[in-house]
Amino acid sequence: MTFAGEVKNAVTTRAALLVIGVLGLQLLFIASYVGALHKPDPTDVPFGVVAPQQVSGQLVTQLDDLPGGPLDPRAVSDAAEARRQIMNRDIDGALLVSPTGRTDTVLVASGGGTVLADSLVRIIARAEEPRQRTVRAVDVAPASPEDFDGLSSFYLVVGWCVGGYLCASILAISAGTRPANRQRALIRTGVMALYSIAGGIGGAVIVGPVLGALPGSVWALSGLGALVVFSVGMTTLALEALTGIVGIGLAVLIIVIAGNPSAGGAFPLPMLPDFWRAIGPALPPGAGTWVARSIAYFKGNAVTGPLLVLSAWAVAGTVVTLLTAMRRKPDEATRAATGHGGSNVV
């Protein structure tokens, strides 16, 4: 047989298409991560201004007109209200103008991202220079000393996401991408639920009692972890049920390539380009990272929306997985259950 013939036999059309798909994922990975993270600039950061009435409006306008538009300033009634809004995650920082001295205060929350907190202090310090005023920083929600740059929440959620799609991928590789029937689909869903509970508890214990990287309720983080793992796992199972082994690549595209760089982990959302800032909150890594930080540093505030996002992914994945199994023709399900359905064994 000629060399060309050997190549033709060794590399099937399906294999060639899969390799091309992997190349596409590789290039998208590079484009997404570098595109999102190569030049972090604060843009339209929600920011409060507490100042005497006679200068408040003018100061808000000045901060709104800063080059590059780093801030989205708004007047706040007093310091207590500014702290409350920061803890509720309505704003990311605030400037408290001293009515008597020449030193003002910048309230920040490094628990929401140390890089953003430091950037806000620098921005305000530069803005105050023409007025011959200085600033001091007060961290109202400080990151743990064991949580470098506030990244532990992000890496915790990334670990949960990895566990979710790897577990679903293993089920597909070992027992077929498409469940043979409704009962098998229910079994996979049950396995994913049990795995999610174990993964959620395990991750929360590691970052909490074991490493001391994150404060906050271990049980709240455990519940979040179970939801993150389950949402990612069921999404992966649903994609596999719809498209076969290609579903694993689609899960990587959604969770890893699109989700991780837009999660607000390495750089909080206000420092990301518009595209990644827009999609991040709608994907499991972004929603999970937001909730994890809220649990650890913001008394569990502002978590309803992100939890609904995670729940929507979990419900949609479960429904699609079950409906796909129920819609299979009886003869197809029989062949799959008896081992004659190719990749659809279980």
CSV table of C-alpha atoms in Angstrom, one decimal:
chain,number,residue,atom,x,y,z
A,1,MET,CA,0.0,0.0,0.0
A,2,THR,CA,1.3,3.5,-0.9
A,3,PHE,CA,2.0,6.1,1.8
A,4,ALA,CA,-1.0,8.1,0.7
A,5,GLY,CA,-3.1,5.1,1.1
A,6,GLU,CA,-1.8,4.5,4.6
A,7,VAL,CA,-2.5,8.1,5.5
A,8,LYS,CA,-6.1,7.7,4.2
A,9,ASN,CA,-6.6,4.6,6.2
A,10,ALA,CA,-5.0,6.0,9.4
A,11,VAL,CA,-6.7,9.4,9.3
A,12,THR,CA,-10.5,9.1,8.8
A,13,THR,CA,-12.6,12.0,7.9
A,14,ARG,CA,-14.1,12.1,11.4
A,15,ALA,CA,-10.7,12.2,13.0
A,16,ALA,CA,-9.6,15.0,10.7
A,17,LEU,CA,-12.7,17.0,11.5
A,18,LEU,CA,-12.1,16.5,15.3
A,19,VAL,CA,-8.5,17.6,14.9
A,20,ILE,CA,-9.5,20.7,13.1
A,21,GLY,CA,-12.1,21.3,15.8
A,22,VAL,CA,-9.4,21.0,18.5
A,23,LEU,CA,-7.2,23.5,16.6
A,24,GLY,CA,-10.1,25.9,16.5
A,25,LEU,CA,-10.6,25.6,20.3
A,26,GLN,CA,-6.9,26.1,20.8
A,27,LEU,CA,-6.9,29.4,18.8
A,28,LEU,CA,-10.1,30.5,20.5
A,29,PHE,CA,-8.5,29.8,23.9
A,30,ILE,CA,-5.6,32.1,23.0
A,31,ALA,CA,-7.8,34.8,21.5
A,32,SER,CA,-10.2,34.8,24.5
A,33,TYR,CA,-7.6,34.8,27.3
A,34,VAL,CA,-5.3,37.3,25.7
A,35,GLY,CA,-8.1,39.4,24.5
A,36,ALA,CA,-9.7,39.6,27.9
A,37,LEU,CA,-6.6,40.0,30.1
A,38,HIS,CA,-3.8,41.6,28.1
A,39,LYS,CA,-4.8,45.2,28.9
A,40,PRO,CA,-6.9,45.5,32.0
A,41,ASP,CA,-8.3,49.1,32.3
A,42,PRO,CA,-11.1,50.2,34.7
A,43,THR,CA,-14.1,51.4,32.8
A,44,ASP,CA,-17.3,52.8,34.2
A,45,VAL,CA,-16.6,51.4,37.7
A,46,PRO,CA,-19.6,52.2,39.9
A,47,PHE,CA,-18.3,54.7,42.4
A,48,GLY,CA,-19.8,56.8,45.1
A,49,VAL,CA,-19.0,60.4,46.1
A,50,VAL,CA,-19.8,61.8,49.5
A,51,ALA,CA,-19.1,65.5,49.5
A,52,PRO,CA,-20.5,68.8,50.8
A,53,GLN,CA,-23.5,69.8,48.8
A,54,GLN,CA,-21.9,72.9,47.3
A,55,VAL,CA,-19.1,70.8,45.6
A,56,SER,CA,-20.8,67.4,45.2
A,57,GLY,CA,-22.2,67.9,41.7
A,58,GLN,CA,-19.1,69.5,40.4
A,59,LEU,CA,-16.9,66.7,41.7
A,60,VAL,CA,-19.2,64.0,40.3
A,61,THR,CA,-18.9,65.7,36.9
A,62,GLN,CA,-15.1,66.0,37.2
A,63,LEU,CA,-14.7,62.3,38.0
A,64,ASP,CA,-17.1,61.3,35.2
A,65,ASP,CA,-15.0,63.3,32.7
A,66,LEU,CA,-11.7,61.6,33.6
A,67,PRO,CA,-9.7,60.4,30.5
A,68,GLY,CA,-10.7,56.9,29.5
A,69,GLY,CA,-13.9,57.0,31.6
A,70,PRO,CA,-12.6,54.8,34.4
A,71,LEU,CA,-15.5,55.7,36.8
A,72,ASP,CA,-19.2,55.8,36.8
A,73,PRO,CA,-19.6,58.2,39.7
A,74,ARG,CA,-22.8,59.1,41.6
A,75,ALA,CA,-23.5,61.2,44.7
A,76,VAL,CA,-24.1,59.3,47.9
A,77,SER,CA,-25.7,60.9,51.0
A,78,ASP,CA,-23.2,60.0,53.6
A,79,ALA,CA,-20.3,57.7,54.6
A,80,ALA,CA,-22.6,55.1,56.2
A,81,GLU,CA,-24.7,54.9,53.0
A,82,ALA,CA,-21.5,54.5,50.9
A,83,ARG,CA,-20.3,51.6,53.1
A,84,ARG,CA,-23.7,50.0,52.9
A,85,GLN,CA,-23.7,50.2,49.1
A,86,ILE,CA,-20.2,48.8,48.9
A,87,MET,CA,-21.2,45.9,51.1
A,88,ASN,CA,-24.3,45.3,49.0
A,89,ARG,CA,-22.0,45.4,45.9
A,90,ASP,CA,-23.9,48.2,44.3
A,91,ILE,CA,-20.7,50.3,44.0
A,92,ASP,CA,-17.0,49.2,44.1
A,93,GLY,CA,-15.7,52.2,46.0
A,94,ALA,CA,-16.4,55.7,47.3
A,95,LEU,CA,-14.7,59.0,47.9
A,96,LEU,CA,-15.4,60.8,51.2
A,97,VAL,CA,-14.5,64.4,50.9
A,98,SER,CA,-13.4,66.0,54.2
A,99,PRO,CA,-15.3,69.3,54.8
A,100,THR,CA,-12.5,70.6,57.0
A,101,GLY,CA,-9.1,69.1,56.1
A,102,ARG,CA,-7.2,68.5,52.9
A,103,THR,CA,-7.1,64.7,53.2
A,104,ASP,CA,-10.0,62.7,51.7
A,105,THR,CA,-10.8,59.1,52.2
A,106,VAL,CA,-11.2,56.4,49.5
A,107,LEU,CA,-13.4,53.5,50.5
A,108,VAL,CA,-12.5,50.2,48.7
A,109,ALA,CA,-13.2,46.5,49.0
A,110,SER,CA,-10.2,44.4,48.2
A,111,GLY,CA,-12.4,41.3,48.8
A,112,GLY,CA,-14.0,42.0,45.5
A,113,GLY,CA,-10.6,42.2,43.8
A,114,THR,CA,-7.4,43.6,45.0
A,115,VAL,CA,-6.3,44.9,41.6
A,116,LEU,CA,-9.5,46.9,41.2
A,117,ALA,CA,-9.2,48.3,44.8
A,118,ASP,CA,-5.6,49.5,44.2
A,119,SER,CA,-6.6,51.0,40.8
A,120,LEU,CA,-9.4,53.0,42.4
A,121,VAL,CA,-7.0,54.5,45.0
A,122,ARG,CA,-4.5,55.5,42.2
A,123,ILE,CA,-7.2,57.0,40.1
A,124,ILE,CA,-8.6,59.1,42.9
A,125,ALA,CA,-5.1,60.1,44.0
A,126,ARG,CA,-4.3,61.4,40.6
A,127,ALA,CA,-7.7,63.2,40.3
A,128,GLU,CA,-7.1,64.9,43.6
A,129,GLU,CA,-3.7,66.3,42.8
A,130,PRO,CA,-4.9,69.4,40.9
A,131,ARG,CA,-7.0,70.3,43.9
A,132,GLN,CA,-3.9,69.9,46.1
A,133,ARG,CA,-5.6,67.3,48.2
A,134,THR,CA,-4.3,63.9,49.3
A,135,VAL,CA,-6.2,60.6,49.9
A,136,ARG,CA,-6.0,57.7,52.3
A,137,ALA,CA,-7.5,54.3,51.6
A,138,VAL,CA,-9.9,52.4,53.9
A,139,ASP,CA,-10.7,48.8,53.0
A,140,VAL,CA,-14.2,48.1,54.2
A,141,ALA,CA,-14.2,44.5,53.0
A,142,PRO,CA,-10.5,43.4,53.0
A,143,ALA,CA,-9.3,40.2,51.4
A,144,SER,CA,-7.9,37.6,53.6
A,145,PRO,CA,-4.1,37.8,54.1
A,146,GLU,CA,-4.1,34.2,52.9
A,147,ASP,CA,-6.1,35.1,49.7
A,148,PHE,CA,-3.5,36.7,47.4
A,149,ASP,CA,-5.0,39.4,45.2
A,150,GLY,CA,-8.4,38.0,46.1
A,151,LEU,CA,-8.0,35.1,43.6
A,152,SER,CA,-8.9,32.2,45.8
A,153,SER,CA,-12.7,32.5,45.1
A,154,PHE,CA,-12.0,32.4,41.4
A,155,TYR,CA,-9.6,29.4,41.5
A,156,LEU,CA,-12.1,27.6,43.8
A,157,VAL,CA,-14.9,28.0,41.2
A,158,VAL,CA,-12.6,27.1,38.4
A,159,GLY,CA,-11.8,23.8,40.2
A,160,TRP,CA,-15.5,23.1,40.6
A,161,CYS,CA,-16.1,23.8,36.9
A,162,VAL,CA,-13.3,21.5,35.9
A,163,GLY,CA,-14.7,18.8,38.1
A,164,GLY,CA,-18.2,19.2,36.6
A,165,TYR,CA,-17.2,18.8,32.9
A,166,LEU,CA,-14.6,16.2,33.6
A,167,CYS,CA,-17.1,14.0,35.4
A,168,ALA,CA,-19.6,14.4,32.6
A,169,SER,CA,-16.9,13.7,30.0
A,170,ILE,CA,-15.8,10.5,31.8
A,171,LEU,CA,-19.4,9.3,31.8
A,172,ALA,CA,-19.5,9.9,28.1
A,173,ILE,CA,-16.2,8.3,27.3
A,174,SER,CA,-16.7,5.2,29.5
A,175,ALA,CA,-20.4,4.6,28.8
A,176,GLY,CA,-21.4,6.5,25.6
A,177,THR,CA,-22.2,10.1,25.0
A,178,ARG,CA,-25.9,9.5,24.7
A,179,PRO,CA,-27.9,7.7,27.4
A,180,ALA,CA,-29.5,4.5,26.2
A,181,ASN,CA,-32.9,5.4,27.7
A,182,ARG,CA,-34.6,7.5,30.3
A,183,GLN,CA,-33.6,5.3,33.2
A,184,ARG,CA,-29.9,5.6,32.2
A,185,ALA,CA,-30.3,9.4,31.9
A,186,LEU,CA,-31.8,9.5,35.4
A,187,ILE,CA,-28.9,7.4,36.7
A,188,ARG,CA,-26.3,9.8,35.1
A,189,THR,CA,-28.2,12.7,36.6
A,190,GLY,CA,-28.1,11.1,40.0
A,191,VAL,CA,-24.4,10.3,39.7
A,192,MET,CA,-23.7,13.9,38.8
A,193,ALA,CA,-25.8,15.1,41.8
A,194,LEU,CA,-23.8,13.0,44.2
A,195,TYR,CA,-20.5,14.0,42.7
A,196,SER,CA,-21.5,17.6,42.9
A,197,ILE,CA,-22.3,17.4,46.6
A,198,ALA,CA,-19.0,15.7,47.3
A,199,GLY,CA,-17.1,18.2,45.2
A,200,GLY,CA,-18.8,21.2,46.7
A,201,ILE,CA,-18.1,20.1,50.3
A,202,GLY,CA,-14.5,19.0,49.4
A,203,GLY,CA,-13.6,22.3,47.8
A,204,ALA,CA,-15.1,24.4,50.6
A,205,VAL,CA,-13.3,22.5,53.2
A,206,ILE,CA,-10.0,22.8,51.4
A,207,VAL,CA,-10.1,26.6,50.9
A,208,GLY,CA,-11.6,27.1,54.4
A,209,PRO,CA,-10.5,25.0,57.3
A,210,VAL,CA,-7.6,23.3,55.6
A,211,LEU,CA,-5.8,26.3,53.9
A,212,GLY,CA,-7.6,29.2,55.5
A,213,ALA,CA,-7.7,31.0,52.1
A,214,LEU,CA,-11.3,32.1,52.4
A,215,PRO,CA,-13.4,33.2,55.3
A,216,GLY,CA,-17.2,32.8,55.3
A,217,SER,CA,-19.5,29.9,55.9
A,218,VAL,CA,-18.1,26.5,54.8
A,219,TRP,CA,-21.7,25.2,54.3
A,220,ALA,CA,-22.7,28.2,52.2
A,221,LEU,CA,-19.6,27.7,50.0
A,222,SER,CA,-20.4,23.9,49.9
A,223,GLY,CA,-23.9,24.6,48.6
A,224,LEU,CA,-22.5,27.0,46.0
A,225,GLY,CA,-19.9,24.4,45.0
A,226,ALA,CA,-22.5,21.7,44.6
A,227,LEU,CA,-24.6,24.0,42.4
A,228,VAL,CA,-21.6,25.1,40.2
A,229,VAL,CA,-20.5,21.5,39.7
A,230,PHE,CA,-24.0,20.3,38.9
A,231,SER,CA,-24.7,23.1,36.5
A,232,VAL,CA,-21.5,22.6,34.6
A,233,GLY,CA,-21.8,18.8,34.6
A,234,MET,CA,-25.4,18.7,33.5
A,235,THR,CA,-24.7,21.3,30.8
A,236,THR,CA,-21.9,19.1,29.5
A,237,LEU,CA,-24.2,16.0,29.6
A,238,ALA,CA,-26.8,17.9,27.7
A,239,LEU,CA,-24.4,19.0,25.0
A,240,GLU,CA,-23.1,15.4,24.7
A,241,ALA,CA,-26.6,14.1,24.4
A,242,LEU,CA,-27.3,16.5,21.6
A,243,THR,CA,-24.0,16.3,19.6
A,244,GLY,CA,-22.1,13.3,20.8
A,245,ILE,CA,-18.4,13.6,21.7
A,246,VAL,CA,-18.4,17.1,20.1
A,247,GLY,CA,-20.4,18.1,23.2
A,248,ILE,CA,-17.2,17.9,25.3
A,249,GLY,CA,-15.6,20.5,23.0
A,250,LEU,CA,-18.6,22.7,23.2
A,251,ALA,CA,-18.5,22.5,27.0
A,252,VAL,CA,-14.9,23.6,26.9
A,253,LEU,CA,-15.8,26.4,24.6
A,254,ILE,CA,-18.5,27.7,27.0
A,255,ILE,CA,-16.9,27.1,30.4
A,256,VAL,CA,-13.2,27.4,29.8
A,257,ILE,CA,-12.7,29.5,26.7
A,258,ALA,CA,-15.6,32.0,27.2
A,259,GLY,CA,-16.3,31.5,30.9
A,260,ASN,CA,-13.0,31.6,32.7
A,261,PRO,CA,-11.4,34.8,31.3
A,262,SER,CA,-14.8,36.7,31.7
A,263,ALA,CA,-15.4,35.5,35.3
A,264,GLY,CA,-13.9,38.5,36.9
A,265,GLY,CA,-11.3,36.4,38.6
A,266,ALA,CA,-7.8,37.7,37.7
A,267,PHE,CA,-9.3,41.1,37.0
A,268,PRO,CA,-12.8,42.1,38.2
A,269,LEU,CA,-15.5,42.7,35.7
A,270,PRO,CA,-15.1,46.5,35.5
A,271,MET,CA,-11.5,46.0,34.2
A,272,LEU,CA,-12.4,43.7,31.3
A,273,PRO,CA,-13.2,44.6,27.7
A,274,ASP,CA,-16.9,45.1,26.9
A,275,PHE,CA,-17.5,41.7,25.3
A,276,TRP,CA,-16.1,39.7,28.2
A,277,ARG,CA,-17.8,42.0,30.8
A,278,ALA,CA,-21.1,41.4,29.1
A,279,ILE,CA,-20.9,37.6,28.9
A,280,GLY,CA,-19.2,36.9,32.2
A,281,PRO,CA,-22.2,37.2,34.6
A,282,ALA,CA,-24.3,34.9,32.4
A,283,LEU,CA,-21.8,32.0,32.5
A,284,PRO,CA,-21.2,29.6,35.4
A,285,PRO,CA,-17.6,30.7,36.2
A,286,GLY,CA,-18.6,34.3,36.5
A,287,ALA,CA,-21.7,33.7,38.4
A,288,GLY,CA,-19.9,31.3,40.8
A,289,THR,CA,-17.0,33.7,41.4
A,290,TRP,CA,-19.3,36.5,42.2
A,291,VAL,CA,-21.2,34.4,44.8
A,292,ALA,CA,-18.1,33.0,46.3
A,293,ARG,CA,-16.7,36.5,46.9
A,294,SER,CA,-20.0,37.6,48.3
A,295,ILE,CA,-20.1,34.7,50.8
A,296,ALA,CA,-16.5,35.3,51.8
A,297,TYR,CA,-16.4,39.1,52.1
A,298,PHE,CA,-19.8,40.7,51.6
A,299,LYS,CA,-22.0,38.9,54.1
A,300,GLY,CA,-23.7,36.9,51.4
A,301,ASN,CA,-25.2,40.0,49.7
A,302,ALA,CA,-26.2,40.4,46.1
A,303,VAL,CA,-26.2,36.7,45.2
A,304,THR,CA,-29.8,36.2,44.0
A,305,GLY,CA,-29.1,36.9,40.3
A,306,PRO,CA,-25.9,34.8,40.0
A,307,LEU,CA,-27.6,31.9,41.8
A,308,LEU,CA,-30.5,32.1,39.4
A,309,VAL,CA,-28.0,32.0,36.5
A,310,LEU,CA,-26.4,28.8,37.9
A,311,SER,CA,-29.8,27.3,38.5
A,312,ALA,CA,-30.9,28.0,35.0
A,313,TRP,CA,-27.9,26.2,33.5
A,314,ALA,CA,-28.5,23.3,35.9
A,315,VAL,CA,-32.2,23.0,35.0
A,316,ALA,CA,-31.7,23.5,31.3
A,317,GLY,CA,-29.0,20.8,31.2
A,318,THR,CA,-31.1,18.4,33.2
A,319,VAL,CA,-34.2,18.9,31.0
A,320,VAL,CA,-32.3,18.6,27.8
A,321,THR,CA,-30.5,15.4,29.0
A,322,LEU,CA,-33.8,13.7,30.0
A,323,LEU,CA,-35.8,14.9,27.0
A,324,THR,CA,-33.1,13.7,24.6
A,325,ALA,CA,-33.2,10.2,26.2
A,326,MET,CA,-37.0,10.1,26.1
A,327,ARG,CA,-37.2,11.0,22.4
A,328,ARG,CA,-35.0,8.2,21.3
A,329,LYS,CA,-36.7,5.6,19.2
A,330,PRO,CA,-37.4,2.2,20.9
A,331,ASP,CA,-35.3,0.3,18.4
A,332,GLU,CA,-32.4,2.7,18.8
A,333,ALA,CA,-32.6,2.5,22.5
A,334,THR,CA,-32.6,-1.3,22.4
A,335,ARG,CA,-29.5,-1.4,20.2
A,336,ALA,CA,-27.8,1.0,22.5
A,337,ALA,CA,-28.7,-0.9,25.7
A,338,THR,CA,-27.5,-4.2,24.2
A,339,GLY,CA,-24.2,-2.7,23.1
A,340,HIS,CA,-24.9,-2.3,19.4
A,341,GLY,CA,-25.3,1.4,19.3
A,342,GLY,CA,-21.7,2.6,18.9
A,343,SER,CA,-21.0,5.3,21.4
A,344,ASN,CA,-24.5,5.1,22.9
A,345,VAL,CA,-24.0,2.2,25.2
A,346,VAL,CA,-25.3,3.6,28.5
